[in-house]
Amino acid sequence: MKQIFGTWIIALLLLGGCTEQGSGGKDVSTLLSLLSGKTSLDLTNHLQRSSAIVFSGITYYVDALHGSDSNTGIAPSLPFKTITKAASLAASGDGILVAAGTYNTALGEVFPIKIADGVTILGDEQSKGNTGGMYSYYSGSGTYGNPGPTFVQGGANLVTTVFYPTFVLGNNSVLGGFKITNPITNSRAEAVLLNNVSGATARKNTLTTDFTGGRSVYIYSKDAGGNHTIADNIIKYNTVGIEAGAALLTSRVENNWISNNYYGILMSDSMLDLGGGIRKSVGQNWIFCNTAHDLIISPYPIENSWLPDLFAKNNIWDHKSPTIETSNSGVPADIYNHDNLTNLHLDNSYLVAPSLCTP
């Protein structure tokens, strides 16, 4: 299924797009409140931008349009040109503010870009990396604010690695406000990789791998870590939206739009809190219009950290209640729960009008 987004979604809901349910009025009001909540997150007053951002360490500035990697990078008027340069210097407590522009190999970026432990890197969180200008924490060193997406285009000029990510996040690092892609045709191509680290945050980004077999977010923390936060992202056009491999600690997933992927969320363990679980996720994920399944849980092999319960309360799916298949992954359903091995907690799950998806 594919998804059609637009401002008309509110009008559709008001006109009864979800009223086929007996409690349609409640569903509509709930959906509107969730959408309103998301909108308020995205439209915070732009006056609280860069002047309000204070890091405990050094602040580095990056501007693809006007910067130079021979600059100091520590003054808004003397920014670096590449994120790679800033990331190579930033240490725990430091921050990197990135102006709108296209950051790719042609500019001089070297992938994957590794964000060190405790470093925060921010672009344009208000529009999830899509607008720039006054919506960016740092608008650039030119006369006018850089317009357009804060676009990090991975997929080439790769340092040798087992994985092929655009960004690799360290312990307690934060990545927010970017449009990130990875067009490498490989199942190990990720927009964001969280590999054996703890406490990383990916928030308010637009993440895609253009259906090349890759994943927008891949979590693998079997040997160390987990406890990540994946929040307020637009995740679309991936073979897998979020994939969670083995982990020692549960990660929080909330307020994301996960649609138009082949699989929305693929889990080989149950260490994600999608709503109402141990990490106190509020849920409010829109997990719908994904081709095969919105959520697939396939614990093979079952790890020692396997939890028999998966909490996914207060989310929005293709159906109310979400349709579930347990024996044949080829059967269309919102959720595939392999051999019914997992106890699903899906309280307060709400319908997305089927007319929002087209074959």
mmCIF file of C-alpha atoms in Angstrom:
data_model
loop_
_atom_site.group_PDB
_atom_site.id
_atom_site.type_symbol
_atom_site.label_atom_id
_atom_site.label_comp_id
_atom_site.label_asym_id
_atom_site.label_seq_id
_atom_site.Cartn_x
_atom_site.Cartn_y
_atom_site.Cartn_z
ATOM 1 C CA MET A 1 0.000 0.000 0.000
ATOM 2 C CA LYS A 2 1.102 3.514 -0.635
ATOM 3 C CA GLN A 3 0.291 6.607 1.333
ATOM 4 C CA ILE A 4 -1.027 9.980 0.203
ATOM 5 C CA PHE A 5 -0.297 12.759 2.669
ATOM 6 C CA GLY A 6 -1.626 16.292 2.544
ATOM 7 C CA THR A 7 -3.355 18.914 4.523
ATOM 8 C CA TRP A 8 -6.662 17.468 3.341
ATOM 9 C CA ILE A 9 -6.209 14.672 5.882
ATOM 10 C CA ILE A 10 -7.942 16.814 8.507
ATOM 11 C CA ALA A 11 -10.868 17.561 6.224
ATOM 12 C CA LEU A 12 -11.126 13.876 5.338
ATOM 13 C CA LEU A 13 -11.315 12.920 8.981
ATOM 14 C CA LEU A 14 -13.911 15.584 9.709
ATOM 15 C CA LEU A 15 -15.993 14.390 6.777
ATOM 16 C CA GLY A 16 -16.072 10.910 8.238
ATOM 17 C CA GLY A 17 -13.113 9.161 6.670
ATOM 18 C CA CYS A 18 -12.875 6.968 9.769
ATOM 19 C CA THR A 19 -16.525 6.829 10.748
ATOM 20 C CA GLU A 20 -17.017 3.279 9.538
ATOM 21 C CA GLN A 21 -16.152 2.290 13.092
ATOM 22 C CA GLY A 22 -18.906 2.284 15.672
ATOM 23 C CA SER A 23 -17.002 4.843 17.727
ATOM 24 C CA GLY A 24 -16.064 6.902 14.682
ATOM 25 C CA GLY A 25 -16.473 10.237 16.442
ATOM 26 C CA LYS A 26 -14.010 9.217 19.119
ATOM 27 C CA ASP A 27 -11.540 7.958 16.507
ATOM 28 C CA VAL A 28 -11.754 11.184 14.545
ATOM 29 C CA SER A 29 -11.249 13.396 17.573
ATOM 30 C CA THR A 30 -8.347 11.250 18.732
ATOM 31 C CA LEU A 31 -6.669 11.310 15.331
ATOM 32 C CA LEU A 32 -7.098 15.061 15.125
ATOM 33 C CA SER A 33 -5.586 15.521 18.561
ATOM 34 C CA LEU A 34 -2.603 13.360 17.605
ATOM 35 C CA LEU A 35 -2.121 15.256 14.355
ATOM 36 C CA SER A 36 -2.463 18.552 16.182
ATOM 37 C CA GLY A 37 0.162 17.436 18.666
ATOM 38 C CA LYS A 38 2.571 16.641 15.852
ATOM 39 C CA THR A 39 1.904 19.959 14.191
ATOM 40 C CA SER A 40 2.672 21.851 17.366
ATOM 41 C CA LEU A 41 6.008 20.041 17.597
ATOM 42 C CA ASP A 42 6.900 21.101 14.066
ATOM 43 C CA LEU A 43 5.749 24.719 14.263
ATOM 44 C CA THR A 44 7.448 25.967 17.393
ATOM 45 C CA ASN A 45 8.396 29.635 17.283
ATOM 46 C CA HIS A 46 11.466 30.087 15.112
ATOM 47 C CA LEU A 47 12.754 32.835 17.392
ATOM 48 C CA GLN A 48 14.080 30.139 19.700
ATOM 49 C CA ARG A 49 16.562 28.984 17.066
ATOM 50 C CA SER A 50 20.348 29.209 17.246
ATOM 51 C CA SER A 51 20.495 31.950 19.886
ATOM 52 C CA ALA A 52 18.848 29.568 22.324
ATOM 53 C CA ILE A 53 21.129 26.618 21.595
ATOM 54 C CA VAL A 54 23.886 26.317 24.182
ATOM 55 C CA PHE A 55 26.264 23.377 24.399
ATOM 56 C CA SER A 56 28.550 22.621 27.304
ATOM 57 C CA GLY A 57 31.500 22.370 24.932
ATOM 58 C CA ILE A 58 32.447 23.938 21.605
ATOM 59 C CA THR A 59 29.874 24.835 18.951
ATOM 60 C CA TYR A 60 30.957 24.069 15.384
ATOM 61 C CA TYR A 61 29.205 25.598 12.357
ATOM 62 C CA VAL A 62 28.819 24.034 8.912
ATOM 63 C CA ASP A 63 27.635 25.741 5.722
ATOM 64 C CA ALA A 64 27.772 23.881 2.400
ATOM 65 C CA LEU A 65 27.160 27.053 0.402
ATOM 66 C CA HIS A 66 29.601 29.488 1.973
ATOM 67 C CA GLY A 67 31.909 27.513 4.257
ATOM 68 C CA SER A 68 35.469 26.244 3.949
ATOM 69 C CA ASP A 69 37.167 23.390 5.776
ATOM 70 C CA SER A 70 40.165 25.682 6.199
ATOM 71 C CA ASN A 71 38.076 27.983 8.431
ATOM 72 C CA THR A 72 38.111 27.652 12.210
ATOM 73 C CA GLY A 73 34.521 26.415 12.186
ATOM 74 C CA ILE A 74 33.831 27.840 15.649
ATOM 75 C CA ALA A 75 32.252 31.149 14.572
ATOM 76 C CA PRO A 76 29.014 31.534 12.566
ATOM 77 C CA SER A 77 30.898 33.735 10.089
ATOM 78 C CA LEU A 78 33.691 31.168 9.591
ATOM 79 C CA PRO A 79 31.931 27.835 9.140
ATOM 80 C CA PHE A 80 33.300 24.573 7.838
ATOM 81 C CA LYS A 81 32.100 23.359 4.474
ATOM 82 C CA THR A 82 31.579 19.693 5.377
ATOM 83 C CA ILE A 83 29.960 17.854 8.234
ATOM 84 C CA THR A 84 32.844 15.386 7.997
ATOM 85 C CA LYS A 85 35.296 18.079 9.096
ATOM 86 C CA ALA A 86 33.194 19.187 12.066
ATOM 87 C CA ALA A 87 32.485 15.616 13.138
ATOM 88 C CA SER A 88 36.193 14.781 13.067
ATOM 89 C CA LEU A 89 36.839 17.452 15.717
ATOM 90 C CA ALA A 90 33.732 17.355 17.903
ATOM 91 C CA ALA A 91 34.016 15.635 21.288
ATOM 92 C CA SER A 92 31.580 14.921 24.108
ATOM 93 C CA GLY A 93 29.634 18.031 25.074
ATOM 94 C CA ASP A 94 30.232 19.733 21.735
ATOM 95 C CA GLY A 95 27.546 20.665 19.240
ATOM 96 C CA ILE A 96 27.446 20.948 15.461
ATOM 97 C CA LEU A 97 24.962 23.330 13.824
ATOM 98 C CA VAL A 98 24.436 22.734 10.124
ATOM 99 C CA ALA A 99 22.917 25.196 7.656
ATOM 100 C CA ALA A 100 20.669 24.090 4.805
ATOM 101 C CA GLY A 101 22.444 22.715 1.753
ATOM 102 C CA THR A 102 23.376 19.433 0.088
ATOM 103 C CA TYR A 103 26.081 17.459 1.856
ATOM 104 C CA ASN A 104 27.456 14.711 -0.385
ATOM 105 C CA THR A 105 30.647 13.328 -1.859
ATOM 106 C CA ALA A 106 30.779 16.084 -4.462
ATOM 107 C CA LEU A 107 31.082 18.546 -1.583
ATOM 108 C CA GLY A 108 33.817 16.482 0.054
ATOM 109 C CA GLU A 109 31.892 14.416 2.592
ATOM 110 C CA VAL A 110 33.355 11.041 3.527
ATOM 111 C CA PHE A 111 30.864 8.403 4.644
ATOM 112 C CA PRO A 112 29.902 7.104 7.041
ATOM 113 C CA ILE A 113 29.898 10.275 9.105
ATOM 114 C CA LYS A 114 30.587 9.225 12.677
ATOM 115 C CA ILE A 115 29.091 11.335 15.455
ATOM 116 C CA ALA A 116 31.204 10.858 18.549
ATOM 117 C CA ASP A 117 29.922 9.991 22.012
ATOM 118 C CA GLY A 118 28.026 12.862 23.600
ATOM 119 C CA VAL A 119 27.958 15.078 20.497
ATOM 120 C CA THR A 120 24.775 16.779 19.283
ATOM 121 C CA ILE A 121 24.349 17.643 15.594
ATOM 122 C CA LEU A 122 21.333 19.731 14.537
ATOM 123 C CA GLY A 123 20.006 21.097 11.274
ATOM 124 C CA ASP A 124 16.387 22.106 10.722
ATOM 125 C CA GLU A 125 14.266 20.238 13.253
ATOM 126 C CA GLN A 126 11.121 22.266 12.655
ATOM 127 C CA SER A 127 10.569 20.878 9.172
ATOM 128 C CA LYS A 128 12.523 17.659 9.699
ATOM 129 C CA GLY A 129 15.289 18.820 7.411
ATOM 130 C CA ASN A 130 13.107 19.978 4.540
ATOM 131 C CA THR A 131 12.900 23.798 4.625
ATOM 132 C CA GLY A 132 15.995 25.539 6.006
ATOM 133 C CA GLY A 133 16.251 29.307 6.212
ATOM 134 C CA MET A 134 14.806 30.730 9.381
ATOM 135 C CA TYR A 135 13.770 27.247 10.490
ATOM 136 C CA SER A 136 17.382 26.112 10.886
ATOM 137 C CA TYR A 137 19.300 26.522 14.119
ATOM 138 C CA TYR A 138 22.059 28.045 11.992
ATOM 139 C CA SER A 139 20.977 29.743 8.768
ATOM 140 C CA GLY A 140 24.442 30.032 7.215
ATOM 141 C CA SER A 141 27.101 32.684 6.818
ATOM 142 C CA GLY A 142 25.702 34.343 3.709
ATOM 143 C CA THR A 143 23.653 37.534 3.548
ATOM 144 C CA TYR A 144 20.414 35.570 3.550
ATOM 145 C CA GLY A 145 19.556 32.312 5.257
ATOM 146 C CA ASN A 146 20.271 29.217 3.183
ATOM 147 C CA PRO A 147 16.947 27.963 1.774
ATOM 148 C CA GLY A 148 15.881 24.405 1.097
ATOM 149 C CA PRO A 149 16.570 21.024 2.649
ATOM 150 C CA THR A 150 19.421 20.186 4.977
ATOM 151 C CA PHE A 151 20.142 17.188 2.803
ATOM 152 C CA VAL A 152 22.781 14.585 3.630
ATOM 153 C CA GLN A 153 23.149 12.310 0.624
ATOM 154 C CA GLY A 154 25.180 9.265 1.555
ATOM 155 C CA GLY A 155 25.956 6.286 -0.581
ATOM 156 C CA ALA A 156 29.460 6.854 -1.911
ATOM 157 C CA ASN A 157 33.041 7.678 -0.891
ATOM 158 C CA LEU A 158 32.759 5.059 1.831
ATOM 159 C CA VAL A 159 35.423 4.156 4.340
ATOM 160 C CA THR A 160 35.709 0.351 4.540
ATOM 161 C CA THR A 161 33.078 -0.965 6.924
ATOM 162 C CA VAL A 162 30.846 -3.976 7.522
ATOM 163 C CA PHE A 163 27.844 -1.674 7.203
ATOM 164 C CA TYR A 164 27.149 1.083 4.675
ATOM 165 C CA PRO A 165 25.485 3.844 6.689
ATOM 166 C CA THR A 166 25.219 7.557 6.104
ATOM 167 C CA PHE A 167 25.488 8.372 9.828
ATOM 168 C CA VAL A 168 26.868 6.297 12.698
ATOM 169 C CA LEU A 169 25.817 7.560 16.121
ATOM 170 C CA GLY A 170 27.902 7.212 19.260
ATOM 171 C CA ASN A 171 26.817 6.787 22.872
ATOM 172 C CA ASN A 172 24.444 9.543 24.042
ATOM 173 C CA SER A 173 24.751 11.417 20.743
ATOM 174 C CA VAL A 174 21.872 13.338 19.136
ATOM 175 C CA LEU A 175 21.028 13.691 15.435
ATOM 176 C CA GLY A 176 18.146 16.032 14.576
ATOM 177 C CA GLY A 177 16.768 18.050 11.707
ATOM 178 C CA PHE A 178 18.139 16.409 8.554
ATOM 179 C CA LYS A 179 16.858 14.927 5.348
ATOM 180 C CA ILE A 180 19.013 11.815 5.051
ATOM 181 C CA THR A 181 19.216 9.264 2.274
ATOM 182 C CA ASN A 182 21.378 6.307 1.346
ATOM 183 C CA PRO A 183 20.938 4.994 -2.216
ATOM 184 C CA ILE A 184 23.420 2.107 -1.947
ATOM 185 C CA THR A 185 21.834 -1.110 -3.194
ATOM 186 C CA ASN A 186 22.606 -3.283 -0.209
ATOM 187 C CA SER A 187 20.639 -4.669 2.726
ATOM 188 C CA ARG A 188 23.282 -3.181 5.032
ATOM 189 C CA ALA A 189 22.810 0.336 3.729
ATOM 190 C CA GLU A 190 21.337 2.516 6.467
ATOM 191 C CA ALA A 191 20.516 6.163 6.840
ATOM 192 C CA VAL A 192 21.314 5.908 10.574
ATOM 193 C CA LEU A 193 23.210 3.096 12.306
ATOM 194 C CA LEU A 194 23.142 2.447 16.069
ATOM 195 C CA ASN A 195 25.658 -0.342 16.515
ATOM 196 C CA ASN A 196 26.561 -1.486 20.045
ATOM 197 C CA VAL A 197 26.040 1.929 21.603
ATOM 198 C CA SER A 198 23.666 3.267 24.250
ATOM 199 C CA GLY A 199 21.425 6.274 24.658
ATOM 200 C CA ALA A 200 21.558 7.705 21.124
ATOM 201 C CA THR A 201 18.734 9.893 19.800
ATOM 202 C CA ALA A 202 17.508 10.312 16.217
ATOM 203 C CA ARG A 203 14.743 12.907 16.195
ATOM 204 C CA LYS A 204 12.858 15.103 13.729
ATOM 205 C CA ASN A 205 14.559 13.786 10.600
ATOM 206 C CA THR A 206 13.305 12.632 7.207
ATOM 207 C CA LEU A 207 14.900 9.240 6.531
ATOM 208 C CA THR A 208 14.897 7.245 3.307
ATOM 209 C CA THR A 209 17.006 4.710 1.420
ATOM 210 C CA ASP A 210 14.981 4.856 -1.822
ATOM 211 C CA PHE A 211 13.891 1.184 -1.748
ATOM 212 C CA THR A 212 17.410 -0.070 -2.466
ATOM 213 C CA GLY A 213 17.234 -2.849 0.122
ATOM 214 C CA GLY A 214 18.339 -0.712 3.038
ATOM 215 C CA ARG A 215 16.962 0.523 6.348
ATOM 216 C CA SER A 216 16.383 4.036 7.586
ATOM 217 C CA VAL A 217 17.350 3.122 11.172
ATOM 218 C CA TYR A 218 19.149 -0.049 12.201
ATOM 219 C CA ILE A 219 19.621 -0.890 15.876
ATOM 220 C CA TYR A 220 22.001 -3.659 16.855
ATOM 221 C CA SER A 221 23.173 -3.589 20.452
ATOM 222 C CA LYS A 222 23.552 -7.227 21.385
ATOM 223 C CA ASP A 223 27.013 -6.778 22.850
ATOM 224 C CA ALA A 224 26.446 -3.417 24.490
ATOM 225 C CA GLY A 225 23.683 -0.902 24.734
ATOM 226 C CA GLY A 226 20.275 0.029 23.464
ATOM 227 C CA ASN A 227 18.140 2.524 25.365
ATOM 228 C CA HIS A 228 17.864 4.754 22.274
ATOM 229 C CA THR A 229 15.168 7.255 21.334
ATOM 230 C CA ILE A 230 13.683 7.325 17.830
ATOM 231 C CA ALA A 231 11.157 10.153 17.822
ATOM 232 C CA ASP A 232 9.286 12.566 15.546
ATOM 233 C CA ASN A 233 10.828 11.286 12.315
ATOM 234 C CA ILE A 234 9.341 10.839 8.850
ATOM 235 C CA ILE A 235 10.447 7.367 7.721
ATOM 236 C CA LYS A 236 9.474 6.429 4.171
ATOM 237 C CA TYR A 237 10.616 4.756 0.942
ATOM 238 C CA ASN A 238 12.791 2.165 2.646
ATOM 239 C CA THR A 239 12.855 -1.586 2.315
ATOM 240 C CA VAL A 240 12.704 -1.511 6.135
ATOM 241 C CA GLY A 241 11.737 1.621 8.055
ATOM 242 C CA ILE A 242 13.175 0.645 11.452
ATOM 243 C CA GLU A 243 14.967 -2.633 12.037
ATOM 244 C CA ALA A 244 15.738 -3.753 15.564
ATOM 245 C CA GLY A 245 18.189 -6.604 15.902
ATOM 246 C CA ALA A 246 19.331 -7.960 19.232
ATOM 247 C CA ALA A 247 19.743 -5.446 22.045
ATOM 248 C CA LEU A 248 20.460 -5.475 25.760
ATOM 249 C CA LEU A 249 18.199 -2.510 26.565
ATOM 250 C CA THR A 250 14.828 -1.383 25.250
ATOM 251 C CA SER A 251 14.635 1.660 22.974
ATOM 252 C CA ARG A 252 11.792 4.190 22.844
ATOM 253 C CA VAL A 253 9.964 4.788 19.536
ATOM 254 C CA GLU A 254 7.305 7.503 19.471
ATOM 255 C CA ASN A 255 5.638 10.171 17.319
ATOM 256 C CA ASN A 256 7.034 8.836 14.043
ATOM 257 C CA TRP A 257 5.409 8.675 10.600
ATOM 258 C CA ILE A 258 6.382 5.238 9.257
ATOM 259 C CA SER A 259 4.786 4.738 5.861
ATOM 260 C CA ASN A 260 5.419 3.790 2.241
ATOM 261 C CA ASN A 261 8.097 1.294 3.232
ATOM 262 C CA TYR A 262 8.096 -2.392 2.336
ATOM 263 C CA TYR A 263 8.227 -3.275 6.030
ATOM 264 C CA GLY A 264 7.402 -0.496 8.470
ATOM 265 C CA ILE A 265 9.174 -1.982 11.508
ATOM 266 C CA LEU A 266 11.080 -5.283 11.496
ATOM 267 C CA MET A 267 12.023 -6.784 14.837
ATOM 268 C CA SER A 268 14.128 -9.832 15.593
ATOM 269 C CA ASP A 269 13.701 -9.213 19.295
ATOM 270 C CA SER A 270 11.127 -7.319 21.339
ATOM 271 C CA MET A 271 13.393 -4.579 22.646
ATOM 272 C CA LEU A 272 11.400 -1.651 21.288
ATOM 273 C CA ASP A 273 8.830 0.266 23.291
ATOM 274 C CA LEU A 274 6.327 1.417 20.673
ATOM 275 C CA GLY A 275 3.923 2.759 23.278
ATOM 276 C CA GLY A 276 3.118 2.159 26.926
ATOM 277 C CA GLY A 277 6.140 0.026 27.737
ATOM 278 C CA ILE A 278 9.126 0.167 30.059
ATOM 279 C CA ARG A 279 10.650 3.231 28.323
ATOM 280 C CA LYS A 280 7.365 5.139 28.721
ATOM 281 C CA SER A 281 6.887 5.728 25.004
ATOM 282 C CA VAL A 282 3.750 7.770 24.344
ATOM 283 C CA GLY A 283 3.180 5.804 21.148
ATOM 284 C CA GLN A 284 1.451 8.078 18.624
ATOM 285 C CA ASN A 285 3.351 6.453 15.790
ATOM 286 C CA TRP A 286 1.548 6.488 12.441
ATOM 287 C CA ILE A 287 2.502 3.014 11.158
ATOM 288 C CA PHE A 288 0.506 2.489 7.989
ATOM 289 C CA CYS A 289 0.501 2.186 4.206
ATOM 290 C CA ASN A 290 3.524 -0.105 4.226
ATOM 291 C CA THR A 291 3.572 -2.692 1.445
ATOM 292 C CA ALA A 292 4.051 -6.037 3.202
ATOM 293 C CA HIS A 293 3.452 -5.382 6.905
ATOM 294 C CA ASP A 294 3.421 -2.355 9.157
ATOM 295 C CA LEU A 295 5.130 -4.422 11.856
ATOM 296 C CA ILE A 296 6.844 -7.789 11.550
ATOM 297 C CA ILE A 297 8.111 -9.650 14.628
ATOM 298 C CA SER A 298 10.286 -12.618 13.761
ATOM 299 C CA PRO A 299 12.448 -13.718 16.711
ATOM 300 C CA TYR A 300 14.938 -16.072 15.138
ATOM 301 C CA PRO A 301 16.935 -17.210 16.882
ATOM 302 C CA ILE A 302 15.415 -16.278 20.230
ATOM 303 C CA GLU A 303 18.085 -14.396 22.173
ATOM 304 C CA ASN A 304 18.574 -14.469 25.923
ATOM 305 C CA SER A 305 17.249 -10.921 26.076
ATOM 306 C CA TRP A 306 13.993 -11.861 24.384
ATOM 307 C CA LEU A 307 10.936 -10.464 26.138
ATOM 308 C CA PRO A 308 7.600 -12.202 25.531
ATOM 309 C CA ASP A 309 5.654 -8.929 25.571
ATOM 310 C CA LEU A 310 5.707 -6.096 23.032
ATOM 311 C CA PHE A 311 4.032 -2.832 23.969
ATOM 312 C CA ALA A 312 2.599 -0.894 21.019
ATOM 313 C CA LYS A 313 -0.213 1.109 22.571
ATOM 314 C CA ASN A 314 -1.743 4.333 21.299
ATOM 315 C CA ASN A 315 -0.641 4.013 17.679
ATOM 316 C CA ILE A 316 -2.329 4.408 14.307
ATOM 317 C CA TRP A 317 -2.518 1.499 11.852
ATOM 318 C CA ASP A 318 -4.272 0.526 8.641
ATOM 319 C CA HIS A 319 -7.109 -1.125 10.552
ATOM 320 C CA LYS A 320 -8.829 -0.958 13.900
ATOM 321 C CA SER A 321 -7.965 -3.236 15.502
ATOM 322 C CA PRO A 322 -4.736 -3.963 13.601
ATOM 323 C CA THR A 323 -4.999 -7.171 11.574
ATOM 324 C CA ILE A 324 -2.581 -9.879 12.718
ATOM 325 C CA GLU A 325 -1.149 -12.929 10.929
ATOM 326 C CA THR A 326 0.868 -15.550 12.821
ATOM 327 C CA SER A 327 1.760 -18.376 10.424
ATOM 328 C CA ASN A 328 2.292 -17.060 6.901
ATOM 329 C CA SER A 329 4.247 -13.851 6.337
ATOM 330 C CA GLY A 330 2.894 -13.731 2.783
ATOM 331 C CA VAL A 331 -0.647 -13.131 4.002
ATOM 332 C CA PRO A 332 -1.490 -9.401 4.044
ATOM 333 C CA ALA A 333 -1.872 -8.033 7.559
ATOM 334 C CA ASP A 334 -0.887 -4.974 9.534
ATOM 335 C CA ILE A 335 1.199 -7.118 11.896
ATOM 336 C CA TYR A 336 2.997 -10.402 11.347
ATOM 337 C CA ASN A 337 3.659 -12.081 14.707
ATOM 338 C CA HIS A 338 5.761 -15.138 13.872
ATOM 339 C CA ASP A 339 4.204 -18.263 15.388
ATOM 340 C CA ASN A 340 2.387 -15.996 17.841
ATOM 341 C CA LEU A 341 5.516 -15.961 20.019
ATOM 342 C CA THR A 342 4.947 -12.423 21.260
ATOM 343 C CA ASN A 343 2.183 -11.076 23.461
ATOM 344 C CA LEU A 344 1.057 -7.877 21.750
ATOM 345 C CA HIS A 345 -0.312 -4.965 23.781
ATOM 346 C CA LEU A 346 -2.191 -2.791 21.292
ATOM 347 C CA ASP A 347 -4.567 -0.797 23.505
ATOM 348 C CA ASN A 348 -5.915 2.460 22.067
ATOM 349 C CA SER A 349 -5.023 1.600 18.482
ATOM 350 C CA TYR A 350 -6.782 3.794 15.952
ATOM 351 C CA LEU A 351 -7.730 3.387 12.342
ATOM 352 C CA VAL A 352 -6.255 5.315 9.454
ATOM 353 C CA ALA A 353 -8.910 5.730 6.762
ATOM 354 C CA PRO A 354 -8.219 3.125 4.047
ATOM 355 C CA SER A 355 -8.677 5.846 1.411
ATOM 356 C CA LEU A 356 -5.333 7.294 2.532
ATOM 357 C CA CYS A 357 -3.606 4.306 0.928
ATOM 358 C CA THR A 358 -3.712 3.303 -2.699
ATOM 359 C CA PRO A 359 -2.543 -0.041 -4.147
#
